[in-house]
Amino acid sequence: MDDIRIVIFYLAVPSILFSILRKIPLWRTKKNREVKGIPGPRQFPVVGRVHDVDRFCMWKKFKEWADIYGPIYRTSMLGQQFIIISDQNIAEELLVKRGHVYSGRPQIRALFDHKTGPGYLALMDRHDIWTRQRKWIHAAMADFHRHHFFGVIEDEVKRYLAILLLDPAKFHANTREHCGRIMSRLAWGDASQGKENADSADCTLTQMSVSGPIVNTMTPLWVIPWALNPWKKFERAREDQQRAWWLNSFQIAKHKFLRGDLSENTWSNRYFVGLQNQGNLDLEQSPEEEEFASCMLGFQNLVGVVTISGPLQFFLMAMLLHPEWQKKAQEEIDRICGDRMPIIDDMADLPTVRACLKETIRWRSGVPLGVPHQAEQNDEFRGERITKGTVILACEWSMNRVPERYPDPEVFHPERYLEKGWPTYQEPLSRYPNFREGAGMHTFGWGRRVCLGQHIVDDEMFVSGAGVLWAFNLVRKTCPKTGEVIEFDSEGTNAHVILEPLPFPCDFQPRSTKRTAQILLGYADIRDQLKI
């Protein structure tokens, strides 16, 4: 093993030196024409400020710099230029009003060809494949939302509550699988793929994160020859396996559809009906078209896991750490729902629950760095040139801590959405707060790259979160030896692009023996239709 590391080191050093030599003329040119319109920390040759940044919590350093240099500043890392934004108005100016300039995606080094597609819609540059996939998914998501996702979310929440009752210690893994099951049912009509979906989502996130493979920060290492490059070998195997799984799921769904066995309440069924409406009754497609469709449906399936699992776990943490708000939300649920589990139709009548969910996303940002944009052409802002290829980060962690907009930002305050006088208060409370619109919606991205899954996040987070509070009291665990409450780091995460908290101790205590019976009865009522 030591010999291999030595070989890799000697192969990497020339690559890094070559990269440095290529940058020297650019540094000289830039130094001669530099304009002081956008501030930032002092930059060092080659490395920029990469040595200052902890890749496992980069957002905290960006917040520290924002406090020093202001709501927009620039920095660089190994020759890559960055603009960091922590002001909502500036983000809207660049990423929304100038969306024709700043809607590209930067290359994630540990992934192959993601900018060209068709694998990962959210990571593609804007081109025909991106446009086709995004248009179809937007229409499909809106259609399913109008039908409240055909009851799939409520059915799976009944199962989730039963699993929490019977195996509470594994709530982290079971929460991720719960989100994977919902998406797999909606995509293919097969909830049994939930765990595989969740695991694949987590592995994909690892590959695309700064905290993942070291080549995502030390990019020259990527050019090491294939025979000695463990990062390329791993990614090739991972992506090939994922694509094969998506294609197999697509083809199984196609065969079911042709036999009349595929659930109508699936995105794959909607896709096949569309083909037949165009005259393709036998669903004959080229390998390229099958790859396009299987990746479109597969990624839609995958991304719905990672965008909900982490925030839902943070919500459980927030309720655990703030029992006063847990009690307020439970009293509201009991008043409206009584002895039945909350459903989507209760959303308008449960503003306290929605406020707790909304504040969770602000308090513990699910995407603390924001998903990066890239300048597709040269531009100018505040008298300074922003060159093509510059990465723009609208840093959620910083944006959610602007005190003028979010007073007392480090503290969990759901009342900021419920009481007049708070900057984020909106009426009517039967509509606000939510994840689809209104104040504080930058969590879902900006402009032409805004997330298409806001509706399912809103519905799934609401029914899952309200369901847990209807069923259980979330209680701090105590040490069996000392009797003292077990403390944990509420900011400890897996450090991915989209965060999940590190496992934390939590007791799920049924709120009554009657509620226990209701949980089990609810699961029994829908168990057969889950088809597992």
Coordinates of C-alpha atoms in Angstrom, one line a residue:
M1 CA 0.0 0.0 0.0
D2 CA 2.8 2.4 0.8
D3 CA 4.4 1.7 -2.5
I4 CA 1.2 2.6 -4.3
R5 CA 0.9 5.9 -2.4
I6 CA 4.4 6.8 -3.3
V7 CA 3.7 6.2 -7.0
I8 CA 0.5 8.2 -6.8
F9 CA 2.4 11.1 -5.1
Y10 CA 5.1 11.2 -7.8
L11 CA 2.5 11.1 -10.5
A12 CA 0.5 13.8 -8.9
V13 CA 3.3 16.3 -8.3
P14 CA 4.1 16.9 -12.0
S15 CA 0.3 17.4 -12.7
I16 CA 0.1 20.0 -10.0
L17 CA 3.3 21.8 -11.2
F18 CA 2.0 21.8 -14.7
S19 CA -1.3 23.3 -13.5
I20 CA 0.7 26.1 -11.7
L21 CA 2.7 26.9 -14.8
R22 CA -0.4 27.3 -16.8
K23 CA -1.8 29.8 -14.3
I24 CA 1.2 32.1 -14.1
P25 CA 0.3 34.1 -17.3
L26 CA -3.3 34.5 -16.1
W27 CA -2.2 35.8 -12.7
R28 CA 0.0 38.4 -14.3
T29 CA -2.8 39.5 -16.6
K30 CA -5.3 39.6 -13.8
K31 CA -3.0 41.6 -11.6
N32 CA -2.6 44.3 -14.2
R33 CA -6.4 44.7 -14.8
E34 CA -7.8 44.0 -11.3
V35 CA -10.6 46.3 -10.2
K36 CA -11.5 46.6 -6.5
G37 CA -15.3 46.4 -7.0
I38 CA -15.8 43.1 -5.1
P39 CA -13.7 42.6 -1.9
G40 CA -12.4 39.4 -0.5
P41 CA -9.6 37.8 1.5
R42 CA -6.0 38.1 0.3
Q43 CA -5.3 35.4 -2.3
F44 CA -2.1 33.4 -2.4
P45 CA -0.5 32.0 -5.6
V46 CA -1.8 28.7 -6.8
V47 CA -3.8 27.8 -3.6
G48 CA -5.8 31.0 -3.3
R49 CA -7.4 30.3 0.1
V50 CA -8.0 26.6 -0.1
H51 CA -5.8 26.1 3.0
D52 CA -8.2 28.1 5.1
V53 CA -11.3 26.1 4.3
D54 CA -12.5 23.0 6.2
R55 CA -14.1 20.9 3.4
F56 CA -16.3 19.3 6.1
C57 CA -18.0 22.5 7.1
M58 CA -16.9 25.1 4.4
W59 CA -20.1 27.1 5.0
K60 CA -18.9 28.3 8.4
K61 CA -15.7 29.8 6.9
F62 CA -17.8 31.5 4.2
K63 CA -20.0 33.0 6.9
E64 CA -16.9 34.2 8.8
W65 CA -15.7 35.9 5.6
A66 CA -19.1 37.4 4.9
D67 CA -19.0 39.1 8.4
I68 CA -15.7 40.6 7.4
Y69 CA -16.0 41.4 3.7
G70 CA -19.7 41.9 3.3
P71 CA -22.6 40.3 1.5
I72 CA -20.7 39.6 -1.7
Y73 CA -17.0 38.8 -1.9
R74 CA -14.6 36.8 -4.1
T75 CA -12.0 34.1 -3.4
S76 CA -10.2 31.4 -5.3
M77 CA -9.1 27.8 -4.7
L78 CA -6.4 26.2 -6.9
G79 CA -7.1 28.6 -9.7
Q80 CA -10.9 28.4 -9.6
Q81 CA -12.6 31.7 -9.1
F82 CA -15.5 32.0 -6.7
I83 CA -18.1 34.7 -5.9
I84 CA -19.8 34.1 -2.5
I85 CA -23.1 35.8 -1.8
S86 CA -24.9 36.0 1.5
D87 CA -27.6 38.6 0.6
Q88 CA -30.9 37.7 -0.9
N89 CA -31.2 40.8 -3.1
I90 CA -27.7 40.3 -4.6
A91 CA -28.5 36.7 -5.3
E92 CA -31.7 37.7 -7.1
E93 CA -29.8 40.3 -9.1
L94 CA -27.3 37.8 -10.4
L95 CA -29.0 34.4 -10.4
V96 CA -32.5 35.5 -11.3
K97 CA -32.5 38.7 -13.2
R98 CA -29.2 37.7 -15.0
G99 CA -30.2 34.1 -15.1
H100 CA -29.1 33.9 -18.8
V101 CA -25.6 34.5 -17.6
Y102 CA -25.4 32.6 -14.3
S103 CA -27.3 29.3 -14.9
G104 CA -24.4 27.0 -15.7
R105 CA -23.1 24.2 -13.5
P106 CA -19.4 23.8 -12.6
Q107 CA -17.6 20.5 -13.2
I108 CA -17.6 18.2 -10.3
R109 CA -14.3 16.5 -10.7
A110 CA -15.2 13.1 -9.2
L111 CA -18.1 12.6 -11.7
F112 CA -17.9 11.8 -15.4
D113 CA -19.5 14.1 -18.0
H114 CA -22.4 15.2 -15.8
K115 CA -22.6 18.6 -17.5
T116 CA -23.6 17.0 -20.8
G117 CA -26.2 14.5 -19.4
P118 CA -28.4 12.6 -19.4
G119 CA -27.7 11.3 -15.9
Y120 CA -28.2 14.2 -13.5
L121 CA -30.6 16.9 -14.5
A122 CA -29.6 19.2 -11.6
L123 CA -25.9 19.1 -12.5
M124 CA -26.2 19.5 -16.3
D125 CA -25.4 22.7 -18.3
R126 CA -28.3 24.2 -20.1
H127 CA -28.8 22.4 -23.4
D128 CA -31.4 20.4 -25.3
I129 CA -31.3 17.4 -23.0
W130 CA -31.6 19.6 -19.9
T131 CA -34.5 21.5 -21.5
R132 CA -36.4 18.3 -22.4
Q133 CA -36.0 16.6 -19.1
R134 CA -36.8 19.7 -17.0
K135 CA -39.9 20.4 -19.0
W136 CA -41.2 16.9 -18.6
I137 CA -40.4 16.7 -14.9
H138 CA -42.0 20.1 -14.2
A139 CA -45.3 19.0 -15.8
A140 CA -45.2 15.6 -14.1
M141 CA -44.5 17.0 -10.6
A142 CA -47.3 19.6 -11.0
D143 CA -49.8 17.0 -12.2
F144 CA -49.1 14.7 -9.2
H145 CA -49.2 17.5 -6.8
R146 CA -52.7 18.5 -8.0
H147 CA -53.7 14.9 -7.0
H148 CA -51.8 15.0 -3.7
F149 CA -49.5 12.4 -5.0
F150 CA -52.4 9.9 -5.1
G151 CA -52.2 9.1 -1.4
V152 CA -48.8 7.5 -1.7
I153 CA -47.3 9.8 1.0
E154 CA -50.0 9.1 3.6
D155 CA -49.8 5.3 3.0
E156 CA -46.0 5.3 3.4
V157 CA -46.2 7.5 6.5
K158 CA -48.5 4.9 8.2
R159 CA -45.8 2.4 7.5
Y160 CA -43.1 4.7 8.8
L161 CA -44.9 5.3 12.1
A162 CA -45.2 1.5 12.6
I163 CA -41.5 1.1 11.9
L164 CA -40.6 3.9 14.4
L165 CA -42.8 2.1 16.9
L166 CA -41.3 -1.3 16.4
D167 CA -37.6 -0.4 15.8
P168 CA -37.0 3.2 17.1
A169 CA -33.2 2.8 17.4
K170 CA -32.8 2.7 13.6
F171 CA -34.8 5.8 12.9
H172 CA -32.0 7.5 10.9
A173 CA -31.7 4.7 8.4
N174 CA -35.5 4.1 8.4
T175 CA -36.2 7.8 7.7
R176 CA -33.9 7.7 4.7
E177 CA -35.5 4.5 3.5
H178 CA -39.0 6.0 4.1
C179 CA -38.1 8.8 1.7
G180 CA -36.7 6.3 -0.8
R181 CA -39.8 4.2 -0.7
I182 CA -42.1 7.1 -1.5
M183 CA -40.0 8.2 -4.5
S184 CA -39.6 4.6 -5.8
R185 CA -43.4 4.1 -5.6
L186 CA -44.0 7.3 -7.5
A187 CA -41.3 6.5 -10.1
W188 CA -41.7 2.8 -10.8
G189 CA -44.5 1.6 -8.6
D190 CA -42.1 -0.5 -6.5
A191 CA -41.6 0.6 -2.9
S192 CA -39.3 -2.4 -2.3
Q193 CA -36.5 -0.4 -4.0
G194 CA -36.6 2.2 -1.2
K195 CA -33.4 1.1 0.6
E196 CA -31.5 0.7 -2.6
N197 CA -32.7 4.1 -3.7
A198 CA -31.6 5.7 -0.4
D199 CA -28.2 4.0 -0.5
S200 CA -27.6 5.0 -4.1
A201 CA -28.6 8.6 -3.3
D202 CA -26.2 8.8 -0.4
C203 CA -23.3 7.4 -2.5
T204 CA -24.0 9.8 -5.3
L205 CA -24.1 12.7 -2.9
T206 CA -20.7 11.6 -1.5
Q207 CA -19.2 11.7 -5.0
M208 CA -20.5 15.2 -5.8
S209 CA -19.5 16.8 -2.4
V210 CA -16.5 18.8 -1.5
S211 CA -16.3 16.5 1.6
G212 CA -16.2 13.4 -0.7
P213 CA -13.3 12.3 -2.9
I214 CA -10.2 14.4 -2.5
V215 CA -10.1 15.0 -6.2
N216 CA -13.1 17.4 -5.8
T217 CA -10.7 19.8 -4.1
M218 CA -7.2 18.6 -5.3
T219 CA -8.4 18.4 -8.9
P220 CA -4.9 17.7 -10.5
L221 CA -5.0 14.3 -8.9
W222 CA -7.8 13.3 -11.4
V223 CA -5.2 13.2 -14.3
I224 CA -3.3 10.3 -12.7
P225 CA -3.3 7.4 -15.2
W226 CA -6.3 5.1 -15.0
A227 CA -4.3 2.0 -13.8
L228 CA -3.2 3.9 -10.7
N229 CA -6.3 6.1 -10.2
P230 CA -8.7 4.7 -7.6
W231 CA -11.1 7.7 -7.9
K232 CA -11.8 7.1 -11.6
K233 CA -12.2 3.3 -11.1
F234 CA -14.6 3.7 -8.2
E235 CA -16.7 6.3 -10.0
R236 CA -16.9 4.3 -13.2
A237 CA -18.2 1.3 -11.3
R238 CA -20.6 3.3 -9.3
E239 CA -22.1 5.2 -12.2
D240 CA -22.4 2.1 -14.4
Q241 CA -24.2 0.2 -11.6
Q242 CA -26.6 3.1 -11.1
R243 CA -27.4 3.5 -14.8
A244 CA -27.9 -0.3 -15.1
W245 CA -30.4 -0.2 -12.1
W246 CA -32.3 2.8 -13.6
L247 CA -32.5 1.1 -17.0
N248 CA -33.6 -2.2 -15.6
S249 CA -36.3 -0.5 -13.5
F250 CA -37.4 1.4 -16.6
Q251 CA -37.7 -1.7 -18.7
I252 CA -39.5 -3.7 -16.0
A253 CA -42.0 -0.8 -15.7
K254 CA -42.4 -0.8 -19.5
H255 CA -43.2 -4.5 -19.6
K256 CA -45.7 -4.1 -16.7
F257 CA -47.3 -1.2 -18.6
L258 CA -47.7 -3.3 -21.8
R259 CA -49.3 -6.1 -19.7
G260 CA -51.6 -3.6 -18.0
D261 CA -50.0 -4.2 -14.6
L262 CA -48.2 -0.9 -13.9
S263 CA -49.9 1.5 -11.4
E264 CA -51.4 4.5 -13.1
N265 CA -50.1 6.6 -10.2
T266 CA -46.5 6.5 -11.3
W267 CA -44.3 8.8 -13.4
S268 CA -43.2 5.9 -15.6
N269 CA -46.9 5.2 -16.5
R270 CA -47.3 8.9 -17.4
Y271 CA -44.3 8.7 -19.6
F272 CA -45.5 5.6 -21.4
V273 CA -49.0 7.1 -21.9
G274 CA -47.3 10.1 -23.5
L275 CA -45.4 7.8 -26.0
Q276 CA -48.6 6.1 -27.0
N277 CA -50.4 9.4 -27.4
Q278 CA -47.7 10.3 -29.9
G279 CA -48.5 7.1 -31.9
N280 CA -45.8 4.8 -30.4
L281 CA -48.2 2.1 -29.3
D282 CA -45.5 -0.6 -28.8
L283 CA -43.2 1.8 -26.9
E284 CA -40.3 1.0 -29.3
Q285 CA -37.3 3.3 -28.6
S286 CA -33.7 3.5 -29.5
P287 CA -31.1 2.7 -26.8
E288 CA -30.3 6.4 -26.6
E289 CA -34.0 7.3 -26.0
E290 CA -34.3 4.6 -23.3
E291 CA -31.2 5.9 -21.6
F292 CA -32.6 9.4 -21.7
A293 CA -35.9 8.4 -20.2
S294 CA -34.5 6.0 -17.6
C295 CA -32.0 8.6 -16.4
M296 CA -34.7 11.3 -16.3
L297 CA -37.0 9.1 -14.2
G298 CA -34.1 7.6 -12.2
F299 CA -32.7 10.9 -11.1
Q300 CA -36.2 12.3 -10.3
N301 CA -36.5 9.2 -8.1
L302 CA -33.1 9.7 -6.5
V303 CA -33.1 13.4 -5.8
G304 CA -36.4 13.1 -3.8
V305 CA -34.6 11.1 -1.2
V306 CA -31.7 13.4 -0.5
T307 CA -33.7 16.6 -0.4
I308 CA -36.2 15.3 2.2
S309 CA -34.4 12.7 4.4
G310 CA -31.9 15.2 5.8
P311 CA -34.5 18.0 6.6
L312 CA -36.9 15.5 8.1
Q313 CA -34.2 14.2 10.4
F314 CA -33.3 17.8 11.4
F315 CA -37.0 18.3 12.1
L316 CA -37.0 15.4 14.5
M317 CA -33.9 16.9 16.2
A318 CA -35.5 20.3 16.4
M319 CA -38.6 18.9 18.2
L320 CA -36.4 16.9 20.5
L321 CA -34.3 19.9 21.5
H322 CA -37.3 22.3 21.8
P323 CA -40.0 20.4 23.7
E324 CA -42.1 23.5 24.2
W325 CA -42.6 23.7 20.4
Q326 CA -43.2 20.0 20.2
K327 CA -46.0 20.4 22.7
K328 CA -47.5 23.4 20.8
A329 CA -47.5 21.5 17.6
Q330 CA -49.0 18.4 19.2
E331 CA -51.8 20.5 20.8
E332 CA -52.6 21.9 17.4
I333 CA -52.7 18.5 15.8
D334 CA -54.9 17.0 18.5
R335 CA -57.3 19.9 18.2
I336 CA -57.7 19.6 14.4
C337 CA -57.1 15.8 13.8
G338 CA -58.1 14.2 17.1
D339 CA -57.5 10.4 16.9
R340 CA -56.6 10.2 13.3
M341 CA -53.2 10.7 11.6
P342 CA -52.8 14.1 9.9
I343 CA -53.1 14.1 6.1
I344 CA -52.3 16.7 3.4
D345 CA -55.8 18.1 3.5
D346 CA -55.1 19.3 7.1
M347 CA -52.2 21.5 6.0
A348 CA -54.1 24.8 6.0
D349 CA -55.3 24.2 9.6
L350 CA -51.9 23.4 11.1
P351 CA -49.8 26.6 10.8
T352 CA -47.7 25.8 13.9
V353 CA -46.6 22.5 12.4
R354 CA -45.7 24.3 9.2
A355 CA -43.8 27.0 11.1
C356 CA -41.7 24.4 12.9
L357 CA -40.9 22.7 9.6
K358 CA -40.0 26.0 7.9
E359 CA -37.9 27.1 10.8
T360 CA -36.0 23.8 10.8
I361 CA -34.8 24.5 7.2
R362 CA -33.6 27.9 8.2
W363 CA -32.0 26.9 11.5
R364 CA -30.2 23.9 10.0
S365 CA -29.8 24.6 6.3
G366 CA -30.2 21.4 4.3
V367 CA -28.0 22.9 1.5
P368 CA -25.7 25.3 3.5
L369 CA -23.5 26.2 0.6
G370 CA -26.3 26.4 -1.9
V371 CA -26.0 24.5 -5.2
P372 CA -23.3 26.2 -7.2
H373 CA -24.0 28.2 -10.4
Q374 CA -21.4 29.0 -13.0
A375 CA -21.0 32.1 -15.2
E376 CA -21.7 31.1 -18.8
Q377 CA -20.1 34.3 -20.2
N378 CA -18.2 37.3 -19.0
D379 CA -20.1 39.8 -17.0
E380 CA -19.6 42.9 -14.8
F381 CA -21.0 43.6 -11.4
R382 CA -20.3 46.7 -9.2
G383 CA -17.6 47.8 -11.7
E384 CA -15.7 44.5 -11.5
R385 CA -15.4 41.9 -14.2
I386 CA -16.7 38.4 -13.5
T387 CA -15.1 36.0 -16.0
K388 CA -16.8 33.1 -17.7
G389 CA -16.4 30.0 -15.6
T390 CA -16.5 31.8 -12.2
V391 CA -18.5 29.7 -9.7
I392 CA -21.3 31.6 -7.8
L393 CA -22.3 30.3 -4.4
A394 CA -25.4 31.8 -2.7
C395 CA -24.4 30.6 0.7
E396 CA -27.6 29.4 2.5
W397 CA -25.9 29.2 5.9
S398 CA -25.0 32.9 5.8
M399 CA -28.2 34.0 4.1
N400 CA -30.3 32.4 6.9
R401 CA -28.3 34.3 9.5
V402 CA -28.8 37.8 8.3
P403 CA -30.1 39.4 11.6
E404 CA -32.1 42.1 9.9
R405 CA -34.2 39.4 8.2
Y406 CA -33.9 36.7 10.8
P407 CA -33.5 38.3 14.2
D408 CA -31.7 36.1 16.8
P409 CA -30.6 33.9 14.0
E410 CA -28.9 31.1 15.9
V411 CA -32.0 30.3 17.9
F412 CA -35.0 28.1 16.8
H413 CA -37.9 30.6 16.5
P414 CA -41.0 29.2 14.7
E415 CA -42.9 32.2 15.9
R416 CA -41.0 34.3 13.3
Y417 CA -43.6 32.9 10.8
L418 CA -46.6 33.1 13.2
E419 CA -46.5 36.5 14.9
K420 CA -46.8 39.9 13.5
G421 CA -43.7 42.0 13.9
W422 CA -41.2 39.4 12.7
P423 CA -39.8 40.3 9.2
T424 CA -40.8 36.9 7.8
Y425 CA -44.4 37.0 9.0
Q426 CA -47.0 36.6 6.2
E427 CA -50.7 36.2 6.0
P428 CA -53.0 34.4 5.7
L429 CA -51.7 31.7 8.1
S430 CA -53.8 29.2 6.3
R431 CA -51.4 29.6 3.4
Y432 CA -48.1 30.7 5.0
P433 CA -45.6 29.5 5.9
N434 CA -44.8 26.8 3.4
F435 CA -41.9 25.5 1.3
R436 CA -43.4 26.4 -2.1
E437 CA -43.6 30.2 -1.9
G438 CA -43.2 33.2 0.3
A439 CA -40.4 34.4 2.6
G440 CA -37.3 32.4 2.9
M441 CA -37.7 30.3 -0.2
H442 CA -34.1 30.5 -1.4
T443 CA -33.4 27.0 0.0
F444 CA -34.7 25.6 -3.2
G445 CA -32.3 27.5 -5.5
W446 CA -32.5 30.5 -7.8
G447 CA -33.8 31.5 -11.2
R448 CA -33.6 28.9 -14.0
R449 CA -32.0 26.4 -11.7
V450 CA -34.7 26.4 -9.0
C451 CA -35.6 22.9 -7.6
L452 CA -38.6 21.3 -9.3
G453 CA -39.5 19.3 -6.2
Q454 CA -40.8 22.0 -3.9
H455 CA -44.3 20.6 -3.9
I456 CA -43.3 17.1 -2.9
V457 CA -41.0 18.4 -0.2
D458 CA -43.8 20.5 1.2
D459 CA -46.3 17.6 1.2
E460 CA -44.0 14.9 2.4
M461 CA -42.3 16.9 5.1
F462 CA -45.7 18.0 6.4
V463 CA -47.4 14.6 6.5
S464 CA -44.3 12.8 7.8
G465 CA -43.5 15.5 10.5
A466 CA -47.1 15.9 11.6
G467 CA -47.5 12.2 11.7
V468 CA -44.6 11.7 14.0
L469 CA -45.8 14.4 16.4
W470 CA -49.3 12.9 16.3
A471 CA -47.9 9.4 17.2
F472 CA -45.0 10.0 19.5
N473 CA -43.3 12.2 22.2
L474 CA -39.7 12.7 21.2
V475 CA -37.7 12.5 24.4
R476 CA -34.0 13.1 25.2
K477 CA -32.1 9.9 26.0
T478 CA -30.3 9.6 29.3
C479 CA -27.1 7.7 30.3
P480 CA -28.1 4.5 32.0
K481 CA -25.1 4.8 34.4
T482 CA -25.3 8.5 35.4
G483 CA -28.9 9.3 34.6
E484 CA -27.8 12.5 32.9
V485 CA -29.1 13.6 29.5
I486 CA -26.9 12.5 26.6
E487 CA -25.6 15.6 24.8
F488 CA -24.8 15.7 21.1
D489 CA -23.6 18.2 18.5
S490 CA -26.7 19.6 16.7
E491 CA -24.5 20.9 13.9
G492 CA -22.8 17.5 13.3
T493 CA -23.5 16.4 9.7
N494 CA -22.3 14.1 7.0
A495 CA -21.0 17.3 5.3
H496 CA -22.5 16.4 1.9
V497 CA -23.9 19.0 -0.6
I498 CA -27.3 18.2 0.9
L499 CA -26.9 17.5 4.6
E500 CA -28.1 14.8 6.9
P501 CA -27.3 15.1 10.6
L502 CA -25.0 12.6 12.2
P503 CA -26.9 10.0 14.2
F504 CA -28.2 11.4 17.5
P505 CA -29.9 9.7 20.4
C506 CA -33.7 10.0 20.6
D507 CA -36.5 8.1 22.3
F508 CA -39.8 7.7 20.4
Q509 CA -42.4 7.2 23.1
P510 CA -46.0 6.5 22.0
R511 CA -48.2 9.2 23.3
S512 CA -50.7 6.7 24.7
T513 CA -51.6 3.0 24.5
K514 CA -54.6 4.0 22.4
R515 CA -52.2 5.8 20.0
T516 CA -50.1 2.7 19.8
A517 CA -53.1 0.7 18.7
Q518 CA -54.0 3.3 16.2
I519 CA -50.5 3.2 14.7
L520 CA -50.6 -0.5 14.3
L521 CA -54.2 -0.4 12.9
G522 CA -53.3 2.3 10.4
Y523 CA -50.4 0.1 9.1
A524 CA -52.6 -3.0 9.0
D525 CA -55.1 -1.1 6.8
I526 CA -52.6 -0.4 4.1
R527 CA -50.1 -3.2 4.4
D528 CA -51.5 -5.3 1.6
Q529 CA -51.6 -2.5 -0.9
L530 CA -47.9 -1.7 -0.2
K531 CA -47.1 -5.0 -2.1
I532 CA -44.0 -5.9 -0.1

